[in-house]
XYZ file of C-alpha atoms in Angstrom:
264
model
C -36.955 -47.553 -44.026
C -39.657 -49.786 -42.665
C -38.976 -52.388 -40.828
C -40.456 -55.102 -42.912
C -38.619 -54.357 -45.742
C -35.040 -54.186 -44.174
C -35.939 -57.745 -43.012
C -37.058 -58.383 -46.555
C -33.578 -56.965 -48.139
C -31.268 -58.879 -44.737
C -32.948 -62.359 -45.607
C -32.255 -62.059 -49.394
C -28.468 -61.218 -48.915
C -28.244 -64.177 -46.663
C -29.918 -66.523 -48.650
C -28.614 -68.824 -51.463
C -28.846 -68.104 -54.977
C -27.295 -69.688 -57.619
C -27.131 -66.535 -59.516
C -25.751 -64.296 -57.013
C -22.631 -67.256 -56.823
C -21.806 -67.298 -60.761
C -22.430 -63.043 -60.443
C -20.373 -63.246 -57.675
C -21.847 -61.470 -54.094
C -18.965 -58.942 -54.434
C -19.775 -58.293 -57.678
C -23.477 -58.017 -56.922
C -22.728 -55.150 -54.069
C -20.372 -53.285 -56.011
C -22.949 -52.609 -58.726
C -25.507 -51.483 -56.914
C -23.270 -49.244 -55.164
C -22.582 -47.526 -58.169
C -26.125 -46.591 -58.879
C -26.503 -44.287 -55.606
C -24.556 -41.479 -57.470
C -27.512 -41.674 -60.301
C -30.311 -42.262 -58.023
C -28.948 -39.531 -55.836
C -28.713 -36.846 -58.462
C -31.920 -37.694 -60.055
C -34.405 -37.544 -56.807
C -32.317 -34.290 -55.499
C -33.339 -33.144 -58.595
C -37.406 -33.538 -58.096
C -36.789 -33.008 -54.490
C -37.548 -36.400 -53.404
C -34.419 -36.320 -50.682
C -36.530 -38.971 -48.460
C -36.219 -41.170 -51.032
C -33.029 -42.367 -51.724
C -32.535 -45.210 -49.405
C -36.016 -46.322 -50.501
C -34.668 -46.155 -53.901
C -31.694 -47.918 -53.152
C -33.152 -50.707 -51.164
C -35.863 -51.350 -54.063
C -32.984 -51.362 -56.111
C -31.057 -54.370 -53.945
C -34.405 -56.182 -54.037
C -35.273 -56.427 -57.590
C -31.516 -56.802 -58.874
C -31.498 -59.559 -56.521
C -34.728 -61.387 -57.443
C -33.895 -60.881 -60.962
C -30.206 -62.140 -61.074
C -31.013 -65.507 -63.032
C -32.648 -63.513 -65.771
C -29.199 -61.503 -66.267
C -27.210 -62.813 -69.277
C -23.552 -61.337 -69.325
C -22.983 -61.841 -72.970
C -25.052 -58.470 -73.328
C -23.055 -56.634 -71.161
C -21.935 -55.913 -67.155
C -23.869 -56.680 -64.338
C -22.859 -52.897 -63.600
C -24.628 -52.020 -66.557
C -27.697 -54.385 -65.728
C -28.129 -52.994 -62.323
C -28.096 -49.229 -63.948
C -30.970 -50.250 -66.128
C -32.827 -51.368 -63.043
C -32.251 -48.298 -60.533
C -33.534 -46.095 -63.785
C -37.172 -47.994 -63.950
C -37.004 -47.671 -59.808
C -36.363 -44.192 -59.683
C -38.783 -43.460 -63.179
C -41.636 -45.281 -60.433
C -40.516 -43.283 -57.748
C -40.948 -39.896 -59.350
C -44.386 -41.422 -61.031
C -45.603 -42.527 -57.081
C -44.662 -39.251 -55.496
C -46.505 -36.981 -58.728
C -49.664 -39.185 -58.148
C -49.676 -38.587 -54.253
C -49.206 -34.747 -54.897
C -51.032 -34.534 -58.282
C -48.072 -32.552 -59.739
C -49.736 -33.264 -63.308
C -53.243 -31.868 -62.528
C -53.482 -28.940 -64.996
C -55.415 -26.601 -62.659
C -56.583 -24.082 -64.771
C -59.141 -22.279 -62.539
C -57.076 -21.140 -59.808
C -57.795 -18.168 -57.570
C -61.009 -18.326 -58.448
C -63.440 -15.733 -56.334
C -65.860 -16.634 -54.128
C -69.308 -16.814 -54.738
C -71.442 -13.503 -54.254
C -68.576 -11.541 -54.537
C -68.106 -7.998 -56.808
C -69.186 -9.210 -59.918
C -65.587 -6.943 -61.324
C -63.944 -9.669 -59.554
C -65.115 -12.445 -61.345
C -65.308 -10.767 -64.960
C -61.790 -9.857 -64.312
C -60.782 -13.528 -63.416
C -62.815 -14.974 -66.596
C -60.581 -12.693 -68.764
C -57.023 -13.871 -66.684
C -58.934 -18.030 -67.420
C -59.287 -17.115 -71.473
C -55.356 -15.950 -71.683
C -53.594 -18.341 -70.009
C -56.034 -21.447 -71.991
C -55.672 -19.433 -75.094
C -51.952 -19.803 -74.699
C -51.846 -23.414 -73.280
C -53.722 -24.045 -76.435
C -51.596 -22.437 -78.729
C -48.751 -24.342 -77.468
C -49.904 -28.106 -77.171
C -50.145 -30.503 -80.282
C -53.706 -31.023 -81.474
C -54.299 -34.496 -79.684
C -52.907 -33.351 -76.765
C -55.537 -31.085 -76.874
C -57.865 -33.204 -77.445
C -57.242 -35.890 -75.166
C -57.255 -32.348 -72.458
C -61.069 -31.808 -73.313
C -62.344 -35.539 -73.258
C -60.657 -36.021 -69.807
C -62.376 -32.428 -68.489
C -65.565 -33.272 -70.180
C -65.739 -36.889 -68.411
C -64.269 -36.106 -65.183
C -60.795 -37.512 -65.730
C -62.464 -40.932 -66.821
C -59.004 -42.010 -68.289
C -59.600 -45.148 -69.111
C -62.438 -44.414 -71.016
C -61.079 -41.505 -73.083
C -57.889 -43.740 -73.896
C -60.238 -46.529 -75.050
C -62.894 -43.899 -76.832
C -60.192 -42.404 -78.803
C -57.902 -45.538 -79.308
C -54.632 -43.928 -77.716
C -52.717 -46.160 -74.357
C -52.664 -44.455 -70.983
C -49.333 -43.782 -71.306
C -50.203 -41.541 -73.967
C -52.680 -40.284 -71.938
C -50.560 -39.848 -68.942
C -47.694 -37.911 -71.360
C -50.821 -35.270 -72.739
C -51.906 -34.373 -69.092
C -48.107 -33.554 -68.340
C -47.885 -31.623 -71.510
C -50.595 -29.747 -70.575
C -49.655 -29.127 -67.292
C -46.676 -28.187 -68.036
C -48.170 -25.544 -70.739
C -50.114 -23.850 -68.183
C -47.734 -23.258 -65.340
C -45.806 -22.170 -68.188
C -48.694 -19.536 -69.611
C -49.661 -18.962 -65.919
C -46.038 -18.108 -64.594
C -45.230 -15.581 -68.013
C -48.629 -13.933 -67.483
C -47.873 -13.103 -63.777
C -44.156 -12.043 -64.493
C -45.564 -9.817 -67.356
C -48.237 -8.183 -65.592
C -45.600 -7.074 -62.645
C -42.932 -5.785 -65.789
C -40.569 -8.292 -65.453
C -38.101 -7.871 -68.612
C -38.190 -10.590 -71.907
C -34.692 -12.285 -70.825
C -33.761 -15.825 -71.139
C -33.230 -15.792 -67.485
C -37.215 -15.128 -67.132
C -38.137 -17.334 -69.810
C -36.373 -20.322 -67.841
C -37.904 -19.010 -64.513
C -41.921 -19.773 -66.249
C -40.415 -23.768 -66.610
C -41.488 -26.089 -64.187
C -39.077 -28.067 -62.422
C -40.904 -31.334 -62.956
C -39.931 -34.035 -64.994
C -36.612 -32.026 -65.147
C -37.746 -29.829 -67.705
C -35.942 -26.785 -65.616
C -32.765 -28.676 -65.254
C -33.087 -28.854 -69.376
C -34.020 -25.139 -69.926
C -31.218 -24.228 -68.458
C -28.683 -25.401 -70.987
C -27.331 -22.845 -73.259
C -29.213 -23.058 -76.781
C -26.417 -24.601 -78.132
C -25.232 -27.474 -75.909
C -29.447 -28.439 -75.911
C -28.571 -29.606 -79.591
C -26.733 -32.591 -77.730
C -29.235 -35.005 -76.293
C -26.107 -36.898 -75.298
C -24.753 -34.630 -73.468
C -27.904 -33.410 -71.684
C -28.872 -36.754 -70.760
C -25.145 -37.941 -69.156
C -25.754 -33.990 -67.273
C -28.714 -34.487 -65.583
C -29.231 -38.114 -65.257
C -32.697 -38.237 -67.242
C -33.094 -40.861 -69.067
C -31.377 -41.213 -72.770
C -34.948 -42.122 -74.599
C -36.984 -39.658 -73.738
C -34.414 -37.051 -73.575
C -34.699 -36.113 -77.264
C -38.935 -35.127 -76.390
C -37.923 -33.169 -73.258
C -35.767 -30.841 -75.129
C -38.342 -30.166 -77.576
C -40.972 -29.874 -75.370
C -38.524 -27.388 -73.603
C -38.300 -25.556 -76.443
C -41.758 -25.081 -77.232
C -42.084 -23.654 -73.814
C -38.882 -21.079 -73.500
C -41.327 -19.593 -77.027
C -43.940 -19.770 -75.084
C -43.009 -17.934 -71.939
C -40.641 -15.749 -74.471
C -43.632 -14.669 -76.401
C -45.534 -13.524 -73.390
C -42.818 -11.695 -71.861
C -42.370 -10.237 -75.187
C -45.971 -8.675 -74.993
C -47.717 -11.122 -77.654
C -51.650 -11.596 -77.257
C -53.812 -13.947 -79.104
């Protein structure tokens, strides 16, 4: 970790705090201890190994700055410092999609270079028009729509989100939809073109593994009908956990459906 900020977390844990004394320092230590197994599992999970003791360390910090704001009539300080590594780790996965643009629908891949045989191109036109077709067939209508204002303005989010009267959070959740749709489509198109069979186990291989969609997909039909479950599994987070699975659905029919032979 940098250097700054290990001098950061060594001056807090020797300094006074009023809070820390009534929470008790043992206390204090013990509970963010017990977030490491989470925080562990979770950024395995997105492959974001480097950043556990980041994680951990942010964790220390803000549980520490925010100890007068803890009341324990609503519960553990165990329980408190849980709800804090989840926003810590939630930011860490957001910082490390934004630095590799894991969202960025990319839609025009391969594309051939110009002056090239004119087959070429046609051909790649045709492989653009399935694999939108089939992102759009999948994706709810303002999803959609939110997907064309941001191409048509040059991913001018703030605009579109104040245009169409949606927050960027919504806008941020349509561009992962729609990423997610299209490595989908793209993935199924591929497998189908080389003959690869319409299995489950194929269908799961078209799911991304962002956002732990592919940690979902892999849950037997059955056992995906308890959000509980899923969410004390994998370690995503209980309120969005219910949207995942749907969302996973949608695209285990998509990538079955293209397997399966299905135009549009």
């Amino acid at each position: 970790m940098p250097a700054s900020t290990a001098a950061v977390d060594a001056s807090l844990l020797t300094a006074s705090s009023d809070a820390i004394d009534r929470i008790g320092l043992d206390v204090f230590l013990a509970a963010i201890e017990s977030t490491r197994g989470y925080v562990t599992r979770v950024l395995n999970q997105h492959a974001l190994h480097g950043e556990i003791d980041a994680a951990m360390q942010e964790i220390r910090v803000v549980a520490w700055r925010r100890a007068e704001s803890f009341d324990p009539t609503r519960g553990s300080f165990g329980h408190y410092a849980q709800g804090i590594a989840a926003k810590v780790v939630l930011a860490t996965r957001r910082e490390a999609a934004i630095q590799c643009e894991r969202f960025t629908a990319e839609f025009d891949t391969d594309r051939p270079a110009a002056g090239g045989d004119p087959l070429d191109l046609l051909v790649h036109r045709f492989e653009q028009r399935r694999r939108i077709a089939w992102v759009r067939e999948t994706v709810s209508e303002r999803d959609w729509t939110i997907a064309i204002e941001l191409m048509l303005t040059d991913e001018a989010r703030a605009d579109v989100a104040e245009r169409i009267g949606v927050s960027p959070r919504t806008i941020r959740t349509a561009r992962e939809n729609i990423a997610a749709a299209a490595w989908t489509a793209n993935t199924a198109l591929r497998l189908t073109d080389r003959g690869y069979p319409n299995t489950r186990q194929s269908a799961i291989e078209c799911i991304p593994e962002t956002d732990g969609l592919r940690a979902i997909a892999l849950f037997q039909p059955a056992m995906m009908r308890d959000a509980a479950a899923v969410a004390r599994i994998t370690g995503l987070s209980k309120h969005r956990v219910h949207s995942r699975i749907a969302h996973v659905r949608k695209l285990l029919t998509l990538a079955a459906r293209i397997l399966d032979g299905e135009s549009i």
